[in-house]
PDB file of C-alpha atoms in Angstrom:
ATOM      1  CA  MET A   1       0.195  85.278  31.647  1.00  0.00           C
ATOM      2  CA  ALA A   2       0.352  81.616  30.445  1.00  0.00           C
ATOM      3  CA  ASN A   3       1.880  78.977  32.679  1.00  0.00           C
ATOM      4  CA  PRO A   4       5.380  78.196  31.304  1.00  0.00           C
ATOM      5  CA  SER A   5       4.972  74.516  32.164  1.00  0.00           C
ATOM      6  CA  LEU A   6       1.998  74.257  29.775  1.00  0.00           C
ATOM      7  CA  VAL A   7       3.907  75.621  26.796  1.00  0.00           C
ATOM      8  CA  LYS A   8       4.773  73.038  24.126  1.00  0.00           C
ATOM      9  CA  VAL A   9       8.144  73.011  22.425  1.00  0.00           C
ATOM     10  CA  SER A  10       9.721  70.792  19.791  1.00  0.00           C
ATOM     11  CA  ALA A  11      11.555  67.685  21.034  1.00  0.00           C
ATOM     12  CA  GLU A  12      13.657  65.335  18.927  1.00  0.00           C
ATOM     13  CA  CYS A  13      13.847  61.566  19.468  1.00  0.00           C
ATOM     14  CA  PRO A  14      17.514  60.544  19.934  1.00  0.00           C
ATOM     15  CA  HIS A  15      16.809  57.107  18.429  1.00  0.00           C
ATOM     16  CA  CYS A  16      15.193  57.904  15.076  1.00  0.00           C
ATOM     17  CA  GLY A  17      15.409  61.700  14.871  1.00  0.00           C
ATOM     18  CA  PHE A  18      11.631  62.237  14.725  1.00  0.00           C
ATOM     19  CA  LYS A  19      10.490  65.631  16.016  1.00  0.00           C
ATOM     20  CA  GLN A  20       7.285  66.078  18.017  1.00  0.00           C
ATOM     21  CA  MET A  21       5.720  68.673  20.314  1.00  0.00           C
ATOM     22  CA  GLU A  22       6.041  68.118  24.068  1.00  0.00           C
ATOM     23  CA  TYR A  23       5.251  70.148  27.179  1.00  0.00           C
ATOM     24  CA  ALA A  24       8.204  72.108  28.496  1.00  0.00           C
ATOM     25  CA  ALA A  25       7.852  70.463  31.926  1.00  0.00           C
ATOM     26  CA  ALA A  26       7.778  66.914  30.545  1.00  0.00           C
ATOM     27  CA  LYS A  27      10.333  64.587  32.135  1.00  0.00           C
ATOM     28  CA  SER A  28       9.923  61.684  29.690  1.00  0.00           C
ATOM     29  CA  SER A  29       8.043  60.855  26.524  1.00  0.00           C
ATOM     30  CA  ILE A  30       7.428  58.138  23.922  1.00  0.00           C
ATOM     31  CA  CYS A  31       8.386  58.681  20.297  1.00  0.00           C
ATOM     32  CA  ARG A  32       5.378  58.563  17.985  1.00  0.00           C
ATOM     33  CA  GLN A  33       7.585  57.276  15.168  1.00  0.00           C
ATOM     34  CA  CYS A  34       9.593  54.382  16.666  1.00  0.00           C
ATOM     35  CA  GLY A  35       7.738  53.850  19.961  1.00  0.00           C
ATOM     36  CA  ARG A  36      10.820  54.164  22.196  1.00  0.00           C
ATOM     37  CA  SER A  37      10.888  56.168  25.404  1.00  0.00           C
ATOM     38  CA  PHE A  38      13.347  59.059  25.776  1.00  0.00           C
ATOM     39  CA  LEU A  39      14.069  62.180  27.811  1.00  0.00           C
ATOM     40  CA  PRO A  40      12.866  65.062  25.626  1.00  0.00           C
ATOM     41  CA  PHE A  41      15.088  67.757  27.094  1.00  0.00           C
ATOM     42  CA  ALA A  42      18.093  65.794  28.288  1.00  0.00           C
ATOM     43  CA  PRO A  43      21.428  67.502  27.562  1.00  0.00           C
ATOM     44  CA  LYS A  44      23.170  66.051  24.545  1.00  0.00           C
ATOM     45  CA  PRO A  45      26.806  64.943  24.742  1.00  0.00           C
ATOM     46  CA  GLY A  46      29.166  67.511  23.325  1.00  0.00           C
ATOM     47  CA  LEU A  47      30.802  65.151  20.836  1.00  0.00           C
ATOM     48  CA  LYS A  48      27.712  63.311  19.684  1.00  0.00           C
ATOM     49  CA  LEU A  49      27.316  63.983  15.967  1.00  0.00           C
ATOM     50  CA  ARG A  50      24.755  61.342  15.037  1.00  0.00           C
ATOM     51  CA  THR A  51      21.248  62.224  16.195  1.00  0.00           C
ATOM     52  CA  ARG A  52      19.165  60.379  13.630  1.00  0.00           C
ATOM     53  CA  ASP A  53      20.866  57.005  13.750  1.00  0.00           C
ATOM     54  CA  GLU A  54      21.386  54.356  16.354  1.00  0.00           C
ATOM     55  CA  ALA A  55      24.695  54.162  18.168  1.00  0.00           C
ATOM     56  CA  PRO A  56      27.296  52.610  15.875  1.00  0.00           C
ATOM     57  CA  PRO A  57      27.733  48.870  16.484  1.00  0.00           C
ATOM     58  CA  PRO A  58      31.014  47.543  17.894  1.00  0.00           C
ATOM     59  CA  GLU A  59      33.757  46.927  15.399  1.00  0.00           C
ATOM     60  CA  SER A  60      33.709  43.211  16.192  1.00  0.00           C
ATOM     61  CA  SER A  61      30.053  42.793  15.116  1.00  0.00           C
ATOM     62  CA  SER A  62      29.505  40.877  11.905  1.00  0.00           C
ATOM     63  CA  ILE A  63      28.007  42.243   8.720  1.00  0.00           C
ATOM     64  CA  LEU A  64      25.050  39.894   9.172  1.00  0.00           C
ATOM     65  CA  GLY A  65      24.359  41.331  12.611  1.00  0.00           C
ATOM     66  CA  ARG A  66      24.421  44.881  11.237  1.00  0.00           C
ATOM     67  CA  PHE A  67      22.036  43.919   8.459  1.00  0.00           C
ATOM     68  CA  GLU A  68      19.621  42.298  10.942  1.00  0.00           C
ATOM     69  CA  ASP A  69      19.616  45.435  13.111  1.00  0.00           C
ATOM     70  CA  PHE A  70      18.969  47.619  10.086  1.00  0.00           C
ATOM     71  CA  TRP A  71      16.145  45.386   8.866  1.00  0.00           C
ATOM     72  CA  LYS A  72      14.540  45.348  12.317  1.00  0.00           C
ATOM     73  CA  ARG A  73      14.455  49.139  12.384  1.00  0.00           C
ATOM     74  CA  GLN A  74      12.916  49.308   8.926  1.00  0.00           C
ATOM     75  CA  ARG A  75      10.167  46.693   9.182  1.00  0.00           C
ATOM     76  CA  THR A  76       6.815  47.218  10.875  1.00  0.00           C
ATOM     77  CA  SER A  77       4.293  44.873  12.465  1.00  0.00           C
ATOM     78  CA  VAL A  78       0.628  44.931  13.437  1.00  0.00           C
ATOM     79  CA  VAL A  79      -0.146  44.398  17.135  1.00  0.00           C
ATOM     80  CA  GLU A  80      -3.452  43.989  18.915  1.00  0.00           C
ATOM     81  CA  CYS A  81      -4.383  45.643  22.195  1.00  0.00           C
ATOM     82  CA  PHE A  82      -4.932  43.208  25.066  1.00  0.00           C
ATOM     83  CA  ASP A  83      -7.897  45.192  26.411  1.00  0.00           C
ATOM     84  CA  CYS A  84      -9.917  46.666  23.532  1.00  0.00           C
ATOM     85  CA  LYS A  85      -8.512  44.381  20.743  1.00  0.00           C
ATOM     86  CA  ARG A  86      -7.750  47.338  18.464  1.00  0.00           C
ATOM     87  CA  LYS A  87      -4.945  46.729  16.001  1.00  0.00           C
ATOM     88  CA  GLN A  88      -2.230  49.219  15.139  1.00  0.00           C
ATOM     89  CA  GLN A  89       0.999  49.277  13.160  1.00  0.00           C
ATOM     90  CA  VAL A  90       4.253  49.804  15.061  1.00  0.00           C
ATOM     91  CA  SER A  91       7.929  49.901  14.230  1.00  0.00           C
ATOM     92  CA  GLY A  92       9.877  46.661  14.423  1.00  0.00           C
ATOM     93  CA  ALA A  93      12.401  48.300  16.751  1.00  0.00           C
ATOM     94  CA  ALA A  94       9.763  49.401  19.282  1.00  0.00           C
ATOM     95  CA  THR A  95       9.816  47.740  22.725  1.00  0.00           C
ATOM     96  CA  SER A  96       6.424  49.070  23.849  1.00  0.00           C
ATOM     97  CA  THR A  97       3.549  51.212  22.657  1.00  0.00           C
ATOM     98  CA  ILE A  98       0.306  52.810  23.807  1.00  0.00           C
ATOM     99  CA  CYS A  99      -3.078  51.823  22.410  1.00  0.00           C
ATOM    100  CA  PRO A 100      -4.550  54.879  20.617  1.00  0.00           C
ATOM    101  CA  SER A 101      -8.070  53.768  21.555  1.00  0.00           C
ATOM    102  CA  CYS A 102      -7.961  52.921  25.284  1.00  0.00           C
ATOM    103  CA  SER A 103      -4.431  54.209  26.190  1.00  0.00           C
ATOM    104  CA  ALA A 104      -3.416  50.801  27.544  1.00  0.00           C
ATOM    105  CA  HIS A 105       0.277  49.911  27.655  1.00  0.00           C
ATOM    106  CA  ILE A 106       1.353  47.138  25.254  1.00  0.00           C
ATOM    107  CA  ASP A 107       4.630  45.347  25.871  1.00  0.00           C
ATOM    108  CA  LEU A 108       6.476  44.335  22.688  1.00  0.00           C
ATOM    109  CA  ARG A 109       9.651  42.906  24.205  1.00  0.00           C
ATOM    110  CA  ASP A 110      11.012  39.372  23.769  1.00  0.00           C
ATOM    111  CA  TYR A 111      11.808  37.402  26.917  1.00  0.00           C
ATOM    112  CA  LYS A 112      14.573  34.826  27.292  1.00  0.00           C
ATOM    113  CA  ILE A 113      14.352  32.889  30.563  1.00  0.00           C
ATOM    114  CA  THR A 114      17.606  31.249  31.655  1.00  0.00           C
ATOM    115  CA  SER A 115      16.892  30.668  35.371  1.00  0.00           C
ATOM    116  CA  GLY A 116      13.999  30.719  37.829  1.00  0.00           C
ATOM    117  CA  PHE A 117      11.265  33.158  36.806  1.00  0.00           C
ATOM    118  CA  SER A 118       7.939  33.690  38.594  1.00  0.00           C
ATOM    119  CA  ARG A 119       6.630  37.084  37.400  1.00  0.00           C
ATOM    120  CA  SER A 120       3.658  37.285  35.053  1.00  0.00           C
ATOM    121  CA  ILE A 121       4.348  38.130  31.416  1.00  0.00           C
ATOM    122  CA  ARG A 122       1.981  39.767  28.946  1.00  0.00           C
ATOM    123  CA  THR A 123       3.704  40.752  25.742  1.00  0.00           C
ATOM    124  CA  ARG A 124       3.178  40.732  21.995  1.00  0.00           C
ATOM    125  CA  GLY A 125       6.744  39.517  21.652  1.00  0.00           C
ATOM    126  CA  ASP A 126       8.202  36.017  21.981  1.00  0.00           C
ATOM    127  CA  VAL A 127       9.163  33.980  25.048  1.00  0.00           C
ATOM    128  CA  HIS A 128      12.100  31.545  25.016  1.00  0.00           C
ATOM    129  CA  LEU A 129      12.328  29.207  28.000  1.00  0.00           C
ATOM    130  CA  THR A 130      15.848  27.783  27.778  1.00  0.00           C
ATOM    131  CA  GLY A 131      16.962  24.388  29.045  1.00  0.00           C
ATOM    132  CA  LYS A 132      18.141  25.877  32.360  1.00  0.00           C
ATOM    133  CA  GLY A 133      15.035  28.009  32.783  1.00  0.00           C
ATOM    134  CA  ASP A 134      12.249  27.362  35.294  1.00  0.00           C
ATOM    135  CA  LEU A 135       9.048  29.255  34.472  1.00  0.00           C
ATOM    136  CA  ALA A 136       6.628  29.323  37.413  1.00  0.00           C
ATOM    137  CA  SER A 137       4.581  32.379  36.413  1.00  0.00           C
ATOM    138  CA  SER A 138       0.867  32.159  37.077  1.00  0.00           C
ATOM    139  CA  SER A 139       0.168  33.623  33.622  1.00  0.00           C
ATOM    140  CA  VAL A 140       2.312  34.016  30.500  1.00  0.00           C
ATOM    141  CA  VAL A 141       0.703  35.555  27.412  1.00  0.00           C
ATOM    142  CA  CYS A 142       2.865  36.025  24.313  1.00  0.00           C
ATOM    143  CA  GLN A 143       2.967  35.785  20.539  1.00  0.00           C
ATOM    144  CA  SER A 144       5.028  32.601  20.278  1.00  0.00           C
ATOM    145  CA  ALA A 145       6.829  30.448  22.831  1.00  0.00           C
ATOM    146  CA  LEU A 146       9.722  27.992  22.657  1.00  0.00           C
ATOM    147  CA  VAL A 147       9.729  25.665  25.680  1.00  0.00           C
ATOM    148  CA  GLU A 148      13.048  23.918  26.331  1.00  0.00           C
ATOM    149  CA  GLY A 149      12.980  24.070  30.142  1.00  0.00           C
ATOM    150  CA  ARG A 150      10.619  23.393  33.008  1.00  0.00           C
ATOM    151  CA  LEU A 151       7.161  24.926  32.607  1.00  0.00           C
ATOM    152  CA  ARG A 152       5.153  25.051  35.834  1.00  0.00           C
ATOM    153  CA  GLY A 153       2.945  28.046  35.090  1.00  0.00           C
ATOM    154  CA  ASN A 154       0.167  28.639  32.574  1.00  0.00           C
ATOM    155  CA  LEU A 155       1.057  29.520  28.984  1.00  0.00           C
ATOM    156  CA  HIS A 156      -1.244  31.110  26.411  1.00  0.00           C
ATOM    157  CA  CYS A 157       0.172  32.047  23.012  1.00  0.00           C
ATOM    158  CA  ASP A 158      -0.377  31.863  19.290  1.00  0.00           C
ATOM    159  CA  THR A 159       2.258  29.188  18.580  1.00  0.00           C
ATOM    160  CA  ALA A 160       3.872  26.975  21.221  1.00  0.00           C
ATOM    161  CA  THR A 161       6.858  24.794  20.297  1.00  0.00           C
ATOM    162  CA  ILE A 162       7.820  22.223  22.946  1.00  0.00           C
ATOM    163  CA  ASN A 163      11.340  20.799  22.845  1.00  0.00           C
ATOM    164  CA  TYR A 164      11.608  19.429  26.372  1.00  0.00           C
ATOM    165  CA  ALA A 165      11.921  16.036  28.060  1.00  0.00           C
ATOM    166  CA  GLY A 166      10.102  15.755  31.370  1.00  0.00           C
ATOM    167  CA  LYS A 167       6.833  16.543  33.131  1.00  0.00           C
ATOM    168  CA  ILE A 168       4.807  19.682  32.424  1.00  0.00           C
ATOM    169  CA  PRO A 169       2.441  20.550  35.284  1.00  0.00           C
ATOM    170  CA  GLY A 170       1.405  23.874  33.735  1.00  0.00           C
ATOM    171  CA  ARG A 171      -1.560  24.534  31.485  1.00  0.00           C
ATOM    172  CA  ILE A 172      -0.963  25.209  27.768  1.00  0.00           C
ATOM    173  CA  SER A 173      -3.495  26.865  25.468  1.00  0.00           C
ATOM    174  CA  ALA A 174      -2.561  28.048  21.987  1.00  0.00           C
ATOM    175  CA  ARG A 175      -3.734  28.175  18.418  1.00  0.00           C
ATOM    176  CA  HIS A 176      -0.992  25.817  17.261  1.00  0.00           C
ATOM    177  CA  VAL A 177       1.061  23.435  19.428  1.00  0.00           C
ATOM    178  CA  ILE A 178       4.133  21.609  18.095  1.00  0.00           C
ATOM    179  CA  VAL A 179       5.756  18.795  20.073  1.00  0.00           C
ATOM    180  CA  ASP A 180       9.241  18.662  18.555  1.00  0.00           C
ATOM    181  CA  ARG A 181      11.114  15.481  17.604  1.00  0.00           C
ATOM    182  CA  ARG A 182      13.401  15.549  20.644  1.00  0.00           C
ATOM    183  CA  ALA A 183      10.524  16.156  23.069  1.00  0.00           C
ATOM    184  CA  ASP A 184       9.359  13.494  25.523  1.00  0.00           C
ATOM    185  CA  ILE A 185       6.740  15.092  27.757  1.00  0.00           C
ATOM    186  CA  HIS A 186       4.014  14.095  30.166  1.00  0.00           C
ATOM    187  CA  CYS A 187       1.341  16.773  30.586  1.00  0.00           C
ATOM    188  CA  PHE A 188      -0.630  16.743  33.833  1.00  0.00           C
ATOM    189  CA  ARG A 189      -3.185  19.230  32.505  1.00  0.00           C
ATOM    190  CA  ARG A 190      -5.209  19.222  29.330  1.00  0.00           C
ATOM    191  CA  ILE A 191      -3.696  20.938  26.276  1.00  0.00           C
ATOM    192  CA  ARG A 192      -6.202  23.142  24.453  1.00  0.00           C
ATOM    193  CA  ALA A 193      -5.425  24.290  20.923  1.00  0.00           C
ATOM    194  CA  GLU A 194      -6.808  24.702  17.450  1.00  0.00           C
ATOM    195  CA  SER A 195      -4.301  22.229  15.987  1.00  0.00           C
ATOM    196  CA  VAL A 196      -1.602  19.988  17.454  1.00  0.00           C
ATOM    197  CA  GLU A 197       1.405  18.392  15.745  1.00  0.00           C
ATOM    198  CA  ILE A 198       3.164  15.492  17.442  1.00  0.00           C
ATOM    199  CA  LYS A 199       6.688  14.869  16.142  1.00  0.00           C
ATOM    200  CA  GLY A 200       8.169  13.490  19.381  1.00  0.00           C
ATOM    201  CA  ARG A 201       6.688  11.634  22.339  1.00  0.00           C
ATOM    202  CA  MET A 202       3.798  12.888  24.449  1.00  0.00           C
ATOM    203  CA  SER A 203       1.383  11.542  27.024  1.00  0.00           C
ATOM    204  CA  GLY A 204      -1.609  13.529  28.224  1.00  0.00           C
ATOM    205  CA  GLU A 205      -5.026  14.821  27.198  1.00  0.00           C
ATOM    206  CA  ILE A 206      -5.597  16.991  24.121  1.00  0.00           C
ATOM    207  CA  VAL A 207      -8.624  19.024  23.092  1.00  0.00           C
ATOM    208  CA  ALA A 208      -8.089  20.388  19.556  1.00  0.00           C
ATOM    209  CA  GLN A 209     -10.589  22.457  17.620  1.00  0.00           C
ATOM    210  CA  THR A 210      -9.583  21.403  14.096  1.00  0.00           C
ATOM    211  CA  MET A 211      -7.128  18.508  13.993  1.00  0.00           C
ATOM    212  CA  VAL A 212      -4.359  16.456  15.599  1.00  0.00           C
ATOM    213  CA  MET A 213      -1.496  15.199  13.430  1.00  0.00           C
ATOM    214  CA  ILE A 214       0.968  12.513  14.524  1.00  0.00           C
ATOM    215  CA  HIS A 215       4.061  12.339  12.325  1.00  0.00           C
ATOM    216  CA  LYS A 216       5.841   9.138  11.340  1.00  0.00           C
ATOM    217  CA  ARG A 217       8.109   9.104  14.392  1.00  0.00           C
ATOM    218  CA  GLY A 218       5.632  10.665  16.773  1.00  0.00           C
ATOM    219  CA  SER A 219       3.954   8.935  19.689  1.00  0.00           C
ATOM    220  CA  LEU A 220       0.836  10.053  21.575  1.00  0.00           C
ATOM    221  CA  GLU A 221      -0.654   8.284  24.562  1.00  0.00           C
ATOM    222  CA  GLY A 222      -3.796   9.732  26.103  1.00  0.00           C
ATOM    223  CA  ASP A 223      -7.321  10.943  25.418  1.00  0.00           C
ATOM    224  CA  VAL A 224      -7.986  13.091  22.355  1.00  0.00           C
ATOM    225  CA  THR A 225     -11.046  15.165  21.491  1.00  0.00           C
ATOM    226  CA  THR A 226     -10.914  16.717  18.033  1.00  0.00           C
ATOM    227  CA  ARG A 227     -12.672  16.992  14.684  1.00  0.00           C
ATOM    228  CA  ALA A 228     -10.011  15.099  12.723  1.00  0.00           C
ATOM    229  CA  ILE A 229      -6.885  13.083  13.435  1.00  0.00           C
ATOM    230  CA  THR A 230      -4.079  11.996  11.114  1.00  0.00           C
ATOM    231  CA  VAL A 231      -1.525   9.327  11.988  1.00  0.00           C
ATOM    232  CA  GLU A 232       1.280   8.912   9.487  1.00  0.00           C
ATOM    233  CA  LYS A 233       2.854   5.538   8.804  1.00  0.00           C
ATOM    234  CA  GLY A 234       5.295   4.903  11.628  1.00  0.00           C
ATOM    235  CA  GLY A 235       3.406   7.086  14.113  1.00  0.00           C
ATOM    236  CA  MET A 236       1.678   5.664  17.171  1.00  0.00           C
ATOM    237  CA  PHE A 237      -1.511   6.612  19.038  1.00  0.00           C
ATOM    238  CA  SER A 238      -2.848   4.829  22.106  1.00  0.00           C
ATOM    239  CA  GLY A 239      -5.850   6.071  24.057  1.00  0.00           C
ATOM    240  CA  GLN A 240      -9.454   7.134  23.739  1.00  0.00           C
ATOM    241  CA  LEU A 241     -10.586   9.178  20.747  1.00  0.00           C
ATOM    242  CA  VAL A 242     -13.696  11.351  20.437  1.00  0.00           C
ATOM    243  CA  ILE A 243     -14.436  12.790  16.991  1.00  0.00           C
ATOM    244  CA  GLY A 244     -17.058  15.512  16.569  1.00  0.00           C
ATOM    245  CA  GLN A 245     -18.130  19.048  17.457  1.00  0.00           C
ATOM    246  CA  ILE A 246     -16.108  20.425  20.359  1.00  0.00           C
ATOM    247  CA  GLY A 247     -17.293  24.027  20.421  1.00  0.00           C
ATOM    248  CA  LEU A 248     -18.543  23.732  23.993  1.00  0.00           C
ATOM    249  CA  THR A 249     -15.322  22.271  25.347  1.00  0.00           C
ATOM    250  CA  GLN A 250     -13.266  24.872  23.501  1.00  0.00           C
ATOM    251  CA  GLY A 251     -15.244  27.910  24.590  1.00  0.00           C
ATOM    252  CA  GLU A 252     -12.227  29.888  25.724  1.00  0.00           C
ATOM    253  CA  LEU A 253     -10.599  29.544  22.299  1.00  0.00           C
ATOM    254  CA  LEU A 254     -13.772  30.092  20.269  1.00  0.00           C
ATOM    255  CA  GLN A 255     -15.289  33.192  21.823  1.00  0.00           C
ATOM    256  CA  GLU A 256     -15.928  34.668  18.431  1.00  0.00           C
ATOM    257  CA  GLN A 257     -17.891  31.615  17.270  1.00  0.00           C
ATOM    258  CA  GLU A 258     -21.638  31.919  17.834  1.00  0.00           C
ATOM    259  CA  PRO A 259     -23.496  28.853  19.111  1.00  0.00           C
ATOM    260  CA  PRO A 260     -25.827  27.126  16.638  1.00  0.00           C
ATOM    261  CA  THR A 261     -29.342  28.553  16.615  1.00  0.00           C
ATOM    262  CA  ALA A 262     -31.138  25.400  15.506  1.00  0.00           C
ATOM    263  CA  SER A 263     -33.351  24.079  18.275  1.00  0.00           C
ATOM    264  CA  LYS A 264     -33.744  20.395  19.045  1.00  0.00           C
ATOM    265  CA  PRO A 265     -37.217  18.829  19.372  1.00  0.00           C
ATOM    266  CA  ALA A 266     -38.348  18.180  22.890  1.00  0.00           C
ATOM    267  CA  SER A 267     -37.955  14.628  24.130  1.00  0.00           C
ATOM    268  CA  ASN A 268     -39.056  12.825  27.225  1.00  0.00           C
ATOM    269  CA  PHE A 269     -36.043  10.541  27.156  1.00  0.00           C
ATOM    270  CA  PRO A 270     -32.796  11.612  28.869  1.00  0.00           C
ATOM    271  CA  GLU A 271     -29.900  12.244  26.539  1.00  0.00           C
ATOM    272  CA  THR A 272     -26.952   9.925  26.760  1.00  0.00           C
ATOM    273  CA  ALA A 273     -23.410  11.233  26.492  1.00  0.00           C
ATOM    274  CA  PRO A 274     -21.412   9.986  23.498  1.00  0.00           C
ATOM    275  CA  GLN A 275     -19.137   7.108  24.366  1.00  0.00           C
ATOM    276  CA  PRO A 276     -15.456   7.509  23.419  1.00  0.00           C
ATOM    277  CA  LEU A 277     -14.000   5.043  20.958  1.00  0.00           C
ATOM    278  CA  PRO A 278     -10.943   3.153  22.201  1.00  0.00           C
ATOM    279  CA  ALA A 279      -8.071   3.191  19.735  1.00  0.00           C
ATOM    280  CA  THR A 280      -4.660   1.653  19.786  1.00  0.00           C
TER     281      THR A 280
END
């Protein structure tokens, strides 16, 4: 006789109404349609009539808010696994998912930090560090970050927007870094990015793979290593500038780039390091 706990029965997601097969002994599950977790065999309320829709919004909510919720449920996005780098398409309303290749958990939630926070974050969502927030996490990995408060931990993201006045002891590495117009920051550690835009005031060291751009009201004081730099009329740059190939100094951001295969002729003379060019 078959074990009753191994028998699969149909279970319906209370969020989107999608039906899927689950073991009869299952205590919880994740919907394969919307990615939300639910109790497959939880008793339903007696007066609940809507099983395929979300709970109705409060009467005081605006029409714009209802439209945004509806659009979020309808849209989809492509996320990449942190471990095996496989990409998959998920619902815009999903808060987490499982990688179909390596079964790793992928967090999709957005984080808004309004006070002291010291736990590590690894999400494909966004992180908002508000003006009253204090982020001391040893590692924060996210899709995009808005920094308006104190950043003491390390931040790695796709796009980092800094709108903060003060000192930043943490390390920032991103594909694109924007120092907003109201920002006035002093970075103790080197900023590593593919491109950097300076619209406010900044002092510190920058290593950029492609370019650094200083807008007409921007100000940058410090050492810069990049392939190209643009200073608009009205912008200011003071420090040492090194222009050239920076693949070796940007190894952590250019893992996919293969080193050049051309070999240099042997020489009996020691190589001298390139001297930075002072610029004001």
